[in-house]
Each structure stands twice: as C-alpha cells, then as structure tokens.
Amino acid sequence: MDAQSLIAKRIAQELRDGMLVNLGIGIPTLVANFVPKGIHVFFQSENGLIGTGPVPEPGMALPWLTDAGGKPVTALPGASTFDSAMSFGLIRGGHLDLTVLGGLQVDQHGRLANWMVPGKMVPGMGGAMDLVAGAKRVIVAMQHTAKGRPKIVRECSLPLTSDRQVDLVVTELAVIGFPEGRATLLETAEGVSVDEVLAATEADLAVHHGLTKTDGERPTPESVPTSSIGETV
C-alpha cells in the first residue's frame, strides 16, 4: 500500500458512527475508501455536499459531482446538495465532528500551516481556516517529510492556518498527538522504529510510554505527561 493510502487507512480508524466529517483535498479524500465495516458517517464537502462516497472508479466520474478541489467524487443514496453559504454555516457553526486536512507544516505545539507557500501562486485560502477553527476535532493527514525535509517542525516557517492546536497528525511513519501542547509520539507504523521517526522530525518529540504500532490499541492522548525529546513519558 502506498504512503498516502496508509495514512488514509489509519485516519479512518478515528471515525465513529454518526459523525459529520469534512475531508479536505488531497490525501484526506482517500479516507472515504477505508471506512470500517459497521460505521456509517456523513462526509461533507465544503462546496456543498453531504453524503460523499469513495473516489469513483475509472470511467464512472460525473463532471458535475466534485469535491472542493474540483476532483470527482461519488454521492451515496440520500446525499444532499446545497449552496456555499449553507456549507460554511455548518462549518462555522460548530456542527462538524471532525475535519481531516492536508498539511505543509505542523509545529511542535500542534499549529498547522497548510494554505500557502510565499512567492507561489495560490488560488485562495479555501475553507482551511474555517475548518480548523470550527470543527470539534482536527486531524492532519500528510507525509512526514517533503524532499527530505521534515514537515513536523519546531516552528512553522510558512503562514499559519490557525493558532488552534490540532488533535492528531497522521503520517506514513507515525501518529503524533499534542497533549498539554507538546508533540508526543503515540504510534509508529509497522516496520518503523522510534529512531526513524525522531530522525525525520525536527520538532522536539516526546515518546509515549504506551507506544504501539498503528494497528494496535492506541493510548489516550489526554493522559500523556511531558518530557524531553526522545524520552519515554
């Protein structure tokens, strides 16, 4: 399984029955392909659709049915469409249980930068700022490094999307939480060592005493105390 699919599959484990969930463009859209059996969630696209399904199979895409990034999606039976004002009313009104967003950088206190790279053309900030501010829970889906450079950093060099702390960062190497505002390694992917994660991370990263592999039972982030980089907590 490729890195993006591994990330999406792990995030799908965070879904709970009945949730209203926004999936951002990029890796987050893949989460809809890995919904656990017996779990029924409502996926929302900020351009005005509740009830998005998996990415359509080749040849089955409809040009008028897209996600916020303009890429094809499917609609499940009972899906509803509405205008942008209603969509952002749901987001800003605190009705989203979870949002999954891509990321350019996350700092060691859980602050996300994901909407622009200075000097490069940007079509707009989209709904990222609203989503981070309005959703009850925020998960960042991104690869651990870009061109060999860590994306989990001490301090973001790119413009912040929000000053709010995200709840989880899921990469192809690890799951990182931010209990008490401190980056903490909660899980490593199968075949990945703690040392590999630390080497690929610029941020000071504590290691949870109940560290598990991705498919194992996960520790509760709220119970994690702080410690120095690389120390078990």
Coordinates of C-alpha atoms in Angstrom, one line a residue:
M1 CA 0.0 0.0 0.0
D2 CA 1.4 3.4 -0.9
A3 CA 2.1 6.1 1.7
Q4 CA -1.0 8.2 1.1
S5 CA -3.3 5.2 1.4
L6 CA -1.6 4.1 4.6
I7 CA -2.3 7.5 6.1
A8 CA -5.9 7.5 5.0
K9 CA -6.5 4.0 6.3
R10 CA -5.1 4.9 9.7
I11 CA -7.2 8.0 9.9
A12 CA -10.4 6.0 9.0
Q13 CA -9.9 4.3 12.4
E14 CA -10.8 7.6 14.1
L15 CA -14.3 7.6 12.5
R16 CA -17.2 6.9 14.8
D17 CA -20.8 6.1 13.8
G18 CA -23.0 9.1 13.0
M19 CA -20.2 11.6 12.6
L20 CA -20.4 14.6 10.3
V21 CA -16.9 14.7 8.7
N22 CA -15.2 17.1 6.3
L23 CA -12.5 15.7 4.1
G24 CA -10.1 18.2 2.6
I25 CA -8.5 17.9 -0.8
G26 CA -5.5 15.5 -1.4
I27 CA -4.8 12.7 1.0
P28 CA -7.9 13.3 3.1
T29 CA -10.3 12.4 0.2
L30 CA -8.9 8.8 0.4
V31 CA -10.3 8.3 3.9
A32 CA -13.7 7.6 2.4
N33 CA -12.2 4.5 0.8
F34 CA -11.4 2.9 4.2
V35 CA -14.5 3.4 6.4
P36 CA -14.6 0.5 8.8
K37 CA -17.4 -2.0 8.4
G38 CA -20.4 -1.2 10.5
I39 CA -19.5 2.5 10.7
H40 CA -21.9 5.0 9.0
V41 CA -20.6 8.5 8.7
F42 CA -21.7 11.6 6.7
F43 CA -18.9 13.1 4.7
Q44 CA -19.2 16.8 3.9
S45 CA -17.5 18.7 1.0
E46 CA -17.3 22.4 1.7
N47 CA -18.5 23.2 -1.8
G48 CA -22.0 22.0 -0.8
L49 CA -22.5 18.2 -0.5
I50 CA -23.2 15.9 2.4
G51 CA -23.1 12.2 1.6
T52 CA -19.9 11.9 -0.5
G53 CA -18.7 8.3 -1.0
P54 CA -15.5 6.7 -2.2
V55 CA -13.5 8.1 -5.2
P56 CA -15.3 6.9 -8.4
E57 CA -13.9 4.0 -10.3
P58 CA -12.3 4.8 -13.7
G59 CA -15.0 5.8 -16.2
M60 CA -17.6 6.4 -13.6
A61 CA -16.8 10.1 -12.7
L62 CA -19.5 12.7 -13.3
P63 CA -18.3 16.2 -14.3
W64 CA -20.9 18.0 -12.1
L65 CA -20.1 16.0 -9.0
T66 CA -16.8 17.1 -7.5
D67 CA -15.1 17.9 -4.2
A68 CA -13.9 21.3 -3.1
G69 CA -10.8 20.9 -5.2
G70 CA -12.7 20.1 -8.4
K71 CA -11.9 16.3 -8.3
P72 CA -14.6 13.7 -9.0
V73 CA -16.5 12.2 -6.0
T74 CA -19.4 9.9 -5.7
A75 CA -22.7 10.6 -3.8
L76 CA -24.3 7.9 -1.6
P77 CA -28.0 7.3 -1.5
G78 CA -29.7 10.1 0.5
A79 CA -26.9 12.6 -0.2
S80 CA -27.9 16.3 -0.2
T81 CA -26.5 19.3 -2.0
F82 CA -26.7 23.0 -1.0
D83 CA -25.0 26.3 -1.6
S84 CA -21.7 27.6 -0.2
A85 CA -23.5 29.8 2.4
M86 CA -25.2 26.8 4.0
S87 CA -22.0 24.7 3.8
F88 CA -19.9 27.3 5.7
G89 CA -22.8 27.8 8.1
L90 CA -22.3 24.2 9.1
I91 CA -18.6 24.6 9.4
R92 CA -18.6 27.9 11.3
G93 CA -21.5 26.9 13.4
G94 CA -19.5 24.1 15.1
H95 CA -21.6 21.3 13.6
L96 CA -18.6 19.3 12.2
D97 CA -17.5 16.4 14.4
L98 CA -14.2 16.0 12.6
T99 CA -12.2 17.6 9.8
V100 CA -9.3 15.9 8.0
L101 CA -6.9 18.4 6.3
G102 CA -3.6 18.1 4.4
G103 CA -0.6 20.0 5.8
L104 CA 2.5 21.7 4.7
Q105 CA 4.0 22.1 8.2
V106 CA 2.9 21.4 11.8
D107 CA 4.9 22.8 14.7
Q108 CA 5.7 21.2 18.0
H109 CA 2.7 22.8 19.7
G110 CA 0.3 21.5 17.1
R111 CA -0.2 24.6 15.0
L112 CA -0.9 24.0 11.3
A113 CA 0.3 25.8 8.2
N114 CA -1.4 24.4 5.1
W115 CA -2.8 27.2 2.9
M116 CA 0.1 28.9 1.0
V117 CA 3.8 29.0 0.2
P118 CA 5.0 32.6 -0.1
G119 CA 6.0 33.5 -3.6
K120 CA 3.9 30.8 -5.2
M121 CA 0.5 31.4 -6.9
V122 CA -2.3 30.5 -4.5
P123 CA -5.9 30.4 -5.8
G124 CA -7.1 31.3 -2.3
M125 CA -7.1 30.0 1.3
G126 CA -10.2 27.9 0.7
G127 CA -12.1 26.8 3.8
A128 CA -9.0 25.7 5.7
M129 CA -9.1 28.5 8.3
D130 CA -12.8 28.0 8.9
L131 CA -12.4 24.2 9.2
V132 CA -9.6 24.4 11.7
A133 CA -11.4 27.0 13.8
G134 CA -14.9 25.4 13.6
A135 CA -14.6 21.6 13.7
K136 CA -14.8 19.8 17.0
R137 CA -11.7 17.7 16.2
V138 CA -8.9 18.3 13.6
I139 CA -6.7 15.6 12.1
V140 CA -3.8 16.5 9.7
A141 CA -3.0 14.0 7.0
M142 CA 0.4 14.5 5.5
Q143 CA 3.6 12.7 4.6
H144 CA 6.3 13.0 7.2
T145 CA 8.9 14.8 5.0
A146 CA 9.0 16.7 1.8
K147 CA 12.1 16.4 -0.4
G148 CA 13.9 15.1 2.6
R149 CA 12.9 18.0 4.8
P150 CA 10.8 17.4 8.0
K151 CA 7.3 18.8 7.9
I152 CA 6.8 18.5 11.7
V153 CA 9.0 21.4 12.8
R154 CA 9.9 23.4 15.9
E155 CA 8.3 26.5 14.4
C156 CA 6.3 26.9 11.2
S157 CA 8.2 29.0 8.6
L158 CA 5.0 29.1 6.5
P159 CA 1.9 31.3 7.3
L160 CA -0.2 29.6 10.0
T161 CA -3.7 28.5 9.0
S162 CA -4.9 28.9 12.6
D163 CA -3.4 29.3 16.1
R164 CA -5.6 26.5 17.3
Q165 CA -3.8 23.3 18.2
V166 CA -4.8 20.3 16.0
D167 CA -5.6 17.0 17.7
L168 CA -3.6 14.5 15.7
V169 CA -1.1 14.3 12.9
V170 CA -1.0 11.1 10.9
T171 CA 1.9 10.3 8.6
E172 CA 3.2 7.2 6.8
L173 CA 5.6 6.8 9.7
A174 CA 3.7 7.8 12.9
V175 CA 0.7 9.2 14.8
I176 CA 1.5 12.3 16.8
G177 CA -0.7 14.0 19.4
F178 CA -0.3 17.2 21.4
P179 CA -1.3 16.5 25.0
E180 CA -0.6 19.6 27.1
G181 CA 0.5 21.4 23.9
R182 CA 3.5 19.1 23.5
A183 CA 4.3 17.0 20.3
T184 CA 4.1 13.3 21.5
L185 CA 4.7 10.2 19.5
L186 CA 1.8 7.9 20.1
E187 CA 2.2 5.2 17.4
T188 CA 4.7 4.1 14.8
A189 CA 3.8 2.4 11.6
E190 CA 4.6 -1.3 11.1
G191 CA 8.3 -1.7 10.4
V192 CA 9.2 1.8 11.5
S193 CA 11.3 2.4 14.6
V194 CA 11.2 5.3 17.1
D195 CA 14.6 6.3 16.0
E196 CA 13.5 6.6 12.4
V197 CA 10.6 8.9 13.4
L198 CA 12.8 11.1 15.5
A199 CA 15.4 11.4 12.7
A200 CA 12.7 12.5 10.3
T201 CA 11.2 15.0 12.8
E202 CA 12.6 18.5 13.5
A203 CA 10.2 19.2 16.4
D204 CA 11.1 18.1 20.0
L205 CA 9.2 14.9 20.2
A206 CA 8.3 13.1 23.4
V207 CA 7.6 9.3 23.3
H208 CA 4.5 7.9 25.0
H209 CA 5.2 5.1 27.4
G210 CA 2.3 3.1 25.8
L211 CA 3.7 3.5 22.3
T212 CA 2.1 1.0 19.9
K213 CA 2.1 0.0 16.3
T214 CA -0.6 1.6 14.1
D215 CA -2.9 -1.4 14.2
G216 CA -2.7 -1.8 17.9
E217 CA -4.7 -0.3 20.8
R218 CA -4.0 3.4 21.0
P219 CA -3.0 5.3 24.1
T220 CA -5.3 8.1 25.3
P221 CA -3.6 11.5 24.4
E222 CA -5.1 13.3 27.3
S223 CA -3.2 11.2 29.8
V224 CA 0.2 11.8 28.4
P225 CA 2.6 13.9 30.6
T226 CA 5.6 15.9 29.1
S227 CA 9.2 15.0 28.9
S228 CA 12.4 15.8 27.0
I229 CA 12.9 14.9 23.3
G230 CA 13.1 11.2 22.8
E231 CA 12.4 10.3 26.4
T232 CA 9.6 8.0 27.3
V233 CA 6.6 9.6 29.0

